[in-house]
Amino acid sequence: MSVKKGLISVVIGSVLLSCSAPLFAVERLKLSHNHGRQHPVHVSMEMMAKRADELSNGNLKIRVYPDAQLGTQRESLELVQNGALAMAKSNAAELEAFSKAYGAFNLPYLFTDREHYYRAMQGDAGKEILQSSRPQGFIGLTYYDAGARSFYAKKPIASPADLKGLKVRVQPSPSAVEMIKLLGGNATPLAYGELYTALQQGVVDAAENNLTALTLNRHGEVTKFYSVDEHTMIPDVLVISAKVWDKLSESDRKALQQAADESMLYMKDLWAKSEETEKAGAEKMGVEFSYPDKKPFQEAVQPMYEQLEQSDKEVYDLVQRMRNS
Ligand code: GCU
């Protein structure tokens, strides 16, 4: 073989080698979400990224992009579906439009307390829901606590009657729209990033969320009454593209799953601590808290359970299993 031919075969050989999957390839995964760096879910996902790196012996390098830099929750999910983006943090309300099983989390007053909510997330039904979106191109790795959602508006919401005629911003979730309808308000689905301006300019009159919306997203600057009716407990969800997941080695998949599980528990503590801090922060911004009787809210949304039982036995079964967990 001439020197030239020899060189060519070495070059071709090394090109071929670099194309075949090396045993210990470093996987660089981007993770998009819509909260800021101060938010407990960002802190928990940074911890998850660090643990995934350690547990995979440096194979998994996850970079977390906050503040919707890579798009809204919906846009990020669409990128995850086709594998253009590896991971995203969304929540069960937004995910209902992609996989209806997530709708089970969106029924108002499903959980009696925080421990019940955790048993449901960590139980079989919770795990099944995480897997339910595989046909849609992604799977859930874990849930993150997002507390309870309550109404905030320019006046206290003491009973469903106070919602009458109000434009209430909701997430793009069929259950959220139905809930507001039953409570007497007009549901206006909007992306989270548009909400501050929408509240400020009166495009919507009210919204509903946990306390971080008031403080970390500064909605407390433009909306001064938070009424703790705690209608839903809808977890955030960390998802990964099925295309990316299937390409990972089995040991990397195990490492990532373990890191995600650990970060859920880390978040559990962080969230409990953050709730007090955020309440104090909101009060400092001049937000007034009130504690309405929950009964009239519960009664008004009861038909959602009956409607679901009629319309979707599968999701209703998940609801029942979570309720009994
Ligand atoms: C919560 C949740 C976000 C979601 C937001 C919303 O803050 O953590 O993922 O975008 O609610 O109401 O849109």
Coordinates of C-alpha atoms and ligand atoms in Angstrom, one line a residue:
M1 CA 0.0 0.0 0.0
S2 CA 1.3 3.4 -0.9
V3 CA 1.8 6.0 1.9
K4 CA -1.0 8.1 0.4
K5 CA -3.4 5.1 0.4
G6 CA -2.4 4.2 3.9
L7 CA -3.1 7.7 5.1
I8 CA -6.5 7.8 3.5
S9 CA -7.5 4.5 5.1
V10 CA -6.4 5.8 8.5
V11 CA -8.5 9.0 8.0
I12 CA -11.5 6.9 6.8
G13 CA -11.0 4.5 9.7
S14 CA -11.0 7.2 12.3
V15 CA -14.0 8.9 10.7
L16 CA -15.9 5.7 10.9
L17 CA -14.8 5.2 14.5
S18 CA -16.1 8.6 15.5
C19 CA -19.4 7.8 13.8
S20 CA -20.0 4.6 15.6
A21 CA -21.4 5.0 19.2
P22 CA -18.4 5.1 21.5
L23 CA -18.8 3.2 24.7
F24 CA -18.5 6.2 27.1
A25 CA -19.9 9.1 25.0
V26 CA -20.5 12.3 26.8
E27 CA -24.2 13.2 26.5
R28 CA -24.9 17.0 26.5
L29 CA -28.5 17.5 27.3
K30 CA -30.3 20.9 27.4
L31 CA -33.2 21.4 29.9
S32 CA -35.6 24.3 29.4
H33 CA -38.0 25.8 31.9
N34 CA -39.9 29.0 32.5
H35 CA -38.9 29.9 36.1
G36 CA -36.0 32.1 37.3
R37 CA -32.8 31.0 39.0
Q38 CA -34.2 31.8 42.4
H39 CA -37.1 29.4 42.1
P40 CA -36.8 26.2 44.1
V41 CA -37.5 24.1 41.0
H42 CA -34.5 25.6 39.3
V43 CA -32.3 25.0 42.3
S44 CA -33.6 21.4 42.5
M45 CA -32.9 20.7 38.8
E46 CA -29.4 22.1 39.1
M47 CA -28.9 19.6 41.9
M48 CA -30.3 16.9 39.7
A49 CA -27.9 17.9 36.9
K50 CA -25.0 17.6 39.4
R51 CA -26.1 14.2 40.6
A52 CA -26.6 12.9 37.1
D53 CA -23.1 13.9 36.3
E54 CA -21.7 12.2 39.4
L55 CA -23.7 9.1 39.1
S56 CA -22.9 8.6 35.4
N57 CA -19.2 9.2 36.0
G58 CA -19.2 12.4 34.0
N59 CA -21.2 11.0 31.0
L60 CA -24.3 13.1 31.5
K61 CA -23.8 16.9 31.2
I62 CA -27.2 18.6 31.7
R63 CA -27.4 22.3 31.2
V64 CA -30.4 24.0 32.7
Y65 CA -31.8 27.0 30.8
P66 CA -34.2 29.1 33.0
D67 CA -36.6 32.0 32.2
A68 CA -38.1 30.5 29.1
Q69 CA -34.9 31.4 27.2
L70 CA -35.5 28.4 24.9
G71 CA -39.2 29.1 24.5
T72 CA -42.5 28.9 26.5
Q73 CA -43.4 25.7 28.2
R74 CA -45.5 24.7 25.2
E75 CA -42.8 25.5 22.6
S76 CA -40.2 23.6 24.7
L77 CA -42.5 20.6 24.9
E78 CA -42.9 20.6 21.1
L79 CA -39.1 20.7 20.7
V80 CA -38.8 17.8 23.1
Q81 CA -41.3 15.8 21.2
N82 CA -39.2 15.8 18.1
G83 CA -35.9 15.4 19.9
A84 CA -34.6 18.9 19.0
L85 CA -34.4 19.6 22.8
A86 CA -33.5 16.9 25.3
M87 CA -35.4 17.9 28.4
A88 CA -38.0 20.3 29.7
K89 CA -39.8 21.1 33.0
S90 CA -43.5 21.6 32.5
N91 CA -46.4 20.9 34.7
A92 CA -49.4 18.6 34.8
A93 CA -51.8 21.2 33.6
E94 CA -49.9 22.1 30.5
L95 CA -49.2 18.4 29.8
E96 CA -52.9 17.5 29.8
A97 CA -53.0 18.8 26.2
F98 CA -50.3 16.4 25.2
S99 CA -51.4 13.3 27.2
K100 CA -54.8 13.2 28.8
A101 CA -53.7 11.1 31.7
Y102 CA -52.1 14.2 33.3
G103 CA -55.6 15.6 33.5
A104 CA -56.1 13.3 36.6
F105 CA -53.9 15.8 38.6
N106 CA -56.0 18.7 37.5
L107 CA -59.2 17.8 39.3
P108 CA -59.9 20.3 42.1
Y109 CA -59.8 19.2 45.7
L110 CA -58.5 15.8 44.8
F111 CA -55.9 15.6 47.6
T112 CA -56.6 16.0 51.3
D113 CA -53.1 17.2 52.2
R114 CA -49.5 17.3 51.1
E115 CA -48.7 13.8 52.3
H116 CA -51.6 12.5 50.2
Y117 CA -50.4 14.4 47.2
Y118 CA -46.9 12.8 47.6
R119 CA -48.4 9.3 48.0
A120 CA -50.3 9.9 44.7
M121 CA -47.2 11.2 42.8
Q122 CA -45.0 8.4 44.1
G123 CA -47.5 5.6 43.7
D124 CA -48.3 3.4 40.7
A125 CA -50.9 5.7 39.2
G126 CA -48.4 8.6 39.4
K127 CA -45.7 6.5 37.7
E128 CA -48.1 5.3 35.0
I129 CA -49.0 8.9 34.2
L130 CA -45.3 9.7 33.7
Q131 CA -45.0 6.9 31.2
S132 CA -48.3 7.8 29.4
S133 CA -46.8 10.3 27.0
R134 CA -44.4 7.9 25.3
P135 CA -46.6 7.8 22.1
Q136 CA -46.4 11.6 22.1
G137 CA -42.6 11.4 22.0
F138 CA -41.6 12.1 25.6
I139 CA -41.6 10.5 29.1
G140 CA -41.8 12.0 32.6
L141 CA -38.8 11.4 34.9
T142 CA -40.2 12.9 38.1
Y143 CA -42.6 15.3 39.7
Y144 CA -41.7 18.5 41.6
D145 CA -43.9 20.0 44.3
A146 CA -45.7 23.1 43.2
G147 CA -47.8 23.6 46.3
A148 CA -51.5 24.4 46.1
R149 CA -53.0 26.9 43.6
S150 CA -55.3 29.7 44.8
F151 CA -56.9 32.7 43.2
Y152 CA -55.4 36.2 43.2
A153 CA -57.1 39.2 41.9
K154 CA -57.7 43.0 42.5
K155 CA -60.2 42.1 45.2
P156 CA -60.6 39.2 47.6
I157 CA -62.3 36.1 46.2
A158 CA -64.5 35.0 49.2
S159 CA -66.7 32.7 47.3
P160 CA -67.3 31.5 43.7
A161 CA -69.8 34.4 43.4
D162 CA -66.8 36.8 43.4
L163 CA -65.4 35.2 40.3
K164 CA -68.6 36.0 38.3
G165 CA -67.8 37.9 35.2
L166 CA -64.0 38.0 35.9
K167 CA -61.5 37.1 33.2
V168 CA -59.4 34.5 34.9
R169 CA -56.1 33.5 33.4
V170 CA -55.6 29.7 33.3
Q171 CA -53.0 27.5 31.8
P172 CA -53.8 25.9 28.5
S173 CA -55.5 22.9 30.2
P174 CA -59.1 21.7 29.4
S175 CA -59.7 20.9 33.1
A176 CA -58.6 24.4 34.2
V177 CA -61.0 26.0 31.7
E178 CA -63.9 23.7 32.9
M179 CA -63.1 24.5 36.5
I180 CA -63.3 28.3 36.0
K181 CA -66.5 27.9 34.0
L182 CA -68.1 25.9 36.9
L183 CA -67.0 28.6 39.4
G184 CA -68.6 31.3 37.3
G185 CA -65.6 33.1 35.8
N186 CA -64.4 33.5 32.2
A187 CA -61.3 31.3 31.6
T188 CA -58.5 33.0 29.5
P189 CA -55.7 30.6 28.7
L190 CA -52.3 32.4 28.4
A191 CA -48.7 31.4 28.5
Y192 CA -47.1 32.2 31.9
G193 CA -44.7 34.7 30.6
E194 CA -47.5 36.9 29.3
L195 CA -49.4 37.0 32.6
Y196 CA -47.7 39.9 34.4
T197 CA -48.5 42.4 31.6
A198 CA -52.0 40.9 31.1
L199 CA -52.7 41.5 34.8
Q200 CA -51.1 45.0 34.8
Q201 CA -53.1 46.1 31.7
G202 CA -56.4 44.5 32.7
V203 CA -56.4 42.0 29.9
V204 CA -57.3 39.5 32.7
D205 CA -58.7 40.4 36.1
A206 CA -57.4 37.4 38.1
A207 CA -55.1 34.4 38.0
E208 CA -54.4 31.4 40.1
N209 CA -51.1 29.9 41.2
N210 CA -48.9 29.2 44.2
L211 CA -47.1 31.9 46.1
T212 CA -44.0 32.1 43.9
A213 CA -46.1 33.7 41.2
L214 CA -46.6 36.7 43.5
T215 CA -43.0 37.1 44.6
L216 CA -40.5 35.5 42.1
N217 CA -42.7 36.5 39.1
R218 CA -43.7 39.7 40.8
H219 CA -47.4 39.4 40.2
G220 CA -47.8 40.8 43.7
E221 CA -46.8 44.2 42.3
V222 CA -50.0 44.3 40.2
T223 CA -52.4 42.0 42.1
K224 CA -52.9 42.7 45.8
F225 CA -55.4 40.0 47.1
Y226 CA -54.5 36.3 47.5
S227 CA -57.4 34.2 48.6
V228 CA -56.3 30.8 49.9
D229 CA -58.9 28.5 48.5
E230 CA -56.3 25.9 47.5
H231 CA -58.4 24.5 44.6
T232 CA -55.7 22.4 43.0
M233 CA -52.3 20.7 43.7
I234 CA -50.8 20.4 40.3
P235 CA -47.2 19.2 40.2
D236 CA -44.4 20.4 38.0
V237 CA -43.0 17.6 35.8
L238 CA -39.6 16.9 34.4
V239 CA -39.7 15.3 31.0
I240 CA -37.2 13.9 28.5
S241 CA -37.5 13.3 24.8
A242 CA -38.2 9.6 24.1
K243 CA -35.7 9.8 21.3
V244 CA -33.0 11.0 23.6
W245 CA -33.9 8.6 26.4
D246 CA -33.8 5.6 24.1
K247 CA -30.3 6.5 22.9
L248 CA -28.8 6.7 26.4
S249 CA -26.9 3.7 27.7
E250 CA -28.8 1.6 30.3
S251 CA -26.4 2.8 33.0
D252 CA -26.9 6.5 32.0
R253 CA -30.6 6.0 32.1
K254 CA -30.4 4.5 35.6
A255 CA -28.1 7.4 36.7
L256 CA -30.5 10.0 35.4
Q257 CA -33.6 8.4 36.9
Q258 CA -31.8 8.2 40.3
A259 CA -30.8 11.8 40.1
A260 CA -34.3 12.8 39.2
D261 CA -35.8 10.8 42.1
E262 CA -33.3 12.4 44.5
S263 CA -34.1 15.9 43.3
M264 CA -37.8 15.3 43.9
L265 CA -37.1 14.7 47.6
Y266 CA -34.6 17.6 47.7
M267 CA -37.4 19.8 46.3
K268 CA -39.9 18.5 48.9
D269 CA -37.8 20.1 51.7
L270 CA -36.9 23.2 49.7
W271 CA -40.6 23.8 48.8
A272 CA -41.8 23.5 52.4
K273 CA -39.2 26.1 53.5
S274 CA -39.9 28.4 50.6
E275 CA -43.6 28.6 51.3
E276 CA -43.0 30.7 54.5
T277 CA -40.4 32.9 52.8
E278 CA -42.6 33.6 49.8
K279 CA -45.6 34.4 52.1
A280 CA -43.6 36.9 54.0
G281 CA -42.2 38.3 50.7
A282 CA -45.7 38.7 49.3
E283 CA -46.9 40.5 52.5
K284 CA -44.0 42.8 52.2
M285 CA -45.2 43.7 48.7
G286 CA -48.5 44.6 50.2
V287 CA -50.5 41.5 49.2
E288 CA -53.4 40.8 51.5
F289 CA -54.2 37.2 52.4
S290 CA -57.7 35.9 53.1
Y291 CA -58.9 32.4 53.8
P292 CA -62.3 31.7 52.3
D293 CA -64.5 28.8 53.2
K294 CA -63.6 26.1 50.7
K295 CA -67.0 24.3 50.8
P296 CA -68.8 26.4 48.2
F297 CA -65.7 26.1 45.8
Q298 CA -65.7 22.3 46.3
E299 CA -69.4 22.0 45.7
A300 CA -69.3 24.1 42.5
V301 CA -66.6 21.9 40.9
Q302 CA -68.1 18.6 41.9
P303 CA -69.6 18.0 38.4
M304 CA -66.1 17.6 37.0
Y305 CA -65.8 14.2 38.7
E306 CA -69.2 13.1 37.3
Q307 CA -68.4 14.4 33.9
L308 CA -65.0 12.6 33.8
E309 CA -66.6 9.3 35.0
Q310 CA -68.9 9.5 32.0
S311 CA -66.5 10.7 29.4
D312 CA -63.2 9.0 30.2
K313 CA -63.1 5.8 32.2
E314 CA -59.3 5.5 32.0
V315 CA -58.5 8.9 33.4
Y316 CA -61.3 8.5 36.0
D317 CA -59.7 5.3 37.1
L318 CA -56.3 7.1 37.6
V319 CA -58.2 9.7 39.7
Q320 CA -59.8 7.1 41.9
R321 CA -56.5 5.3 42.4
M322 CA -54.8 8.6 43.4
R323 CA -57.7 9.5 45.6
N324 CA -57.3 6.2 47.4
S325 CA -53.6 6.3 47.7
Ligands
GCU1 C1 -46.6 27.1 38.0 C2 -45.7 26.0 37.4 C3 -45.3 26.5 36.0 C4 -46.5 27.0 35.2 C5 -47.2 28.1 35.9 C6 -48.4 28.6 35.2 O1 -45.8 28.2 38.4 O2 -44.6 25.8 38.1 O3 -44.7 25.4 35.3 O4 -46.0 27.5 33.9 O5 -47.6 27.5 37.2 O6 -49.4 28.9 35.8 O7 -48.3 28.7 33.9

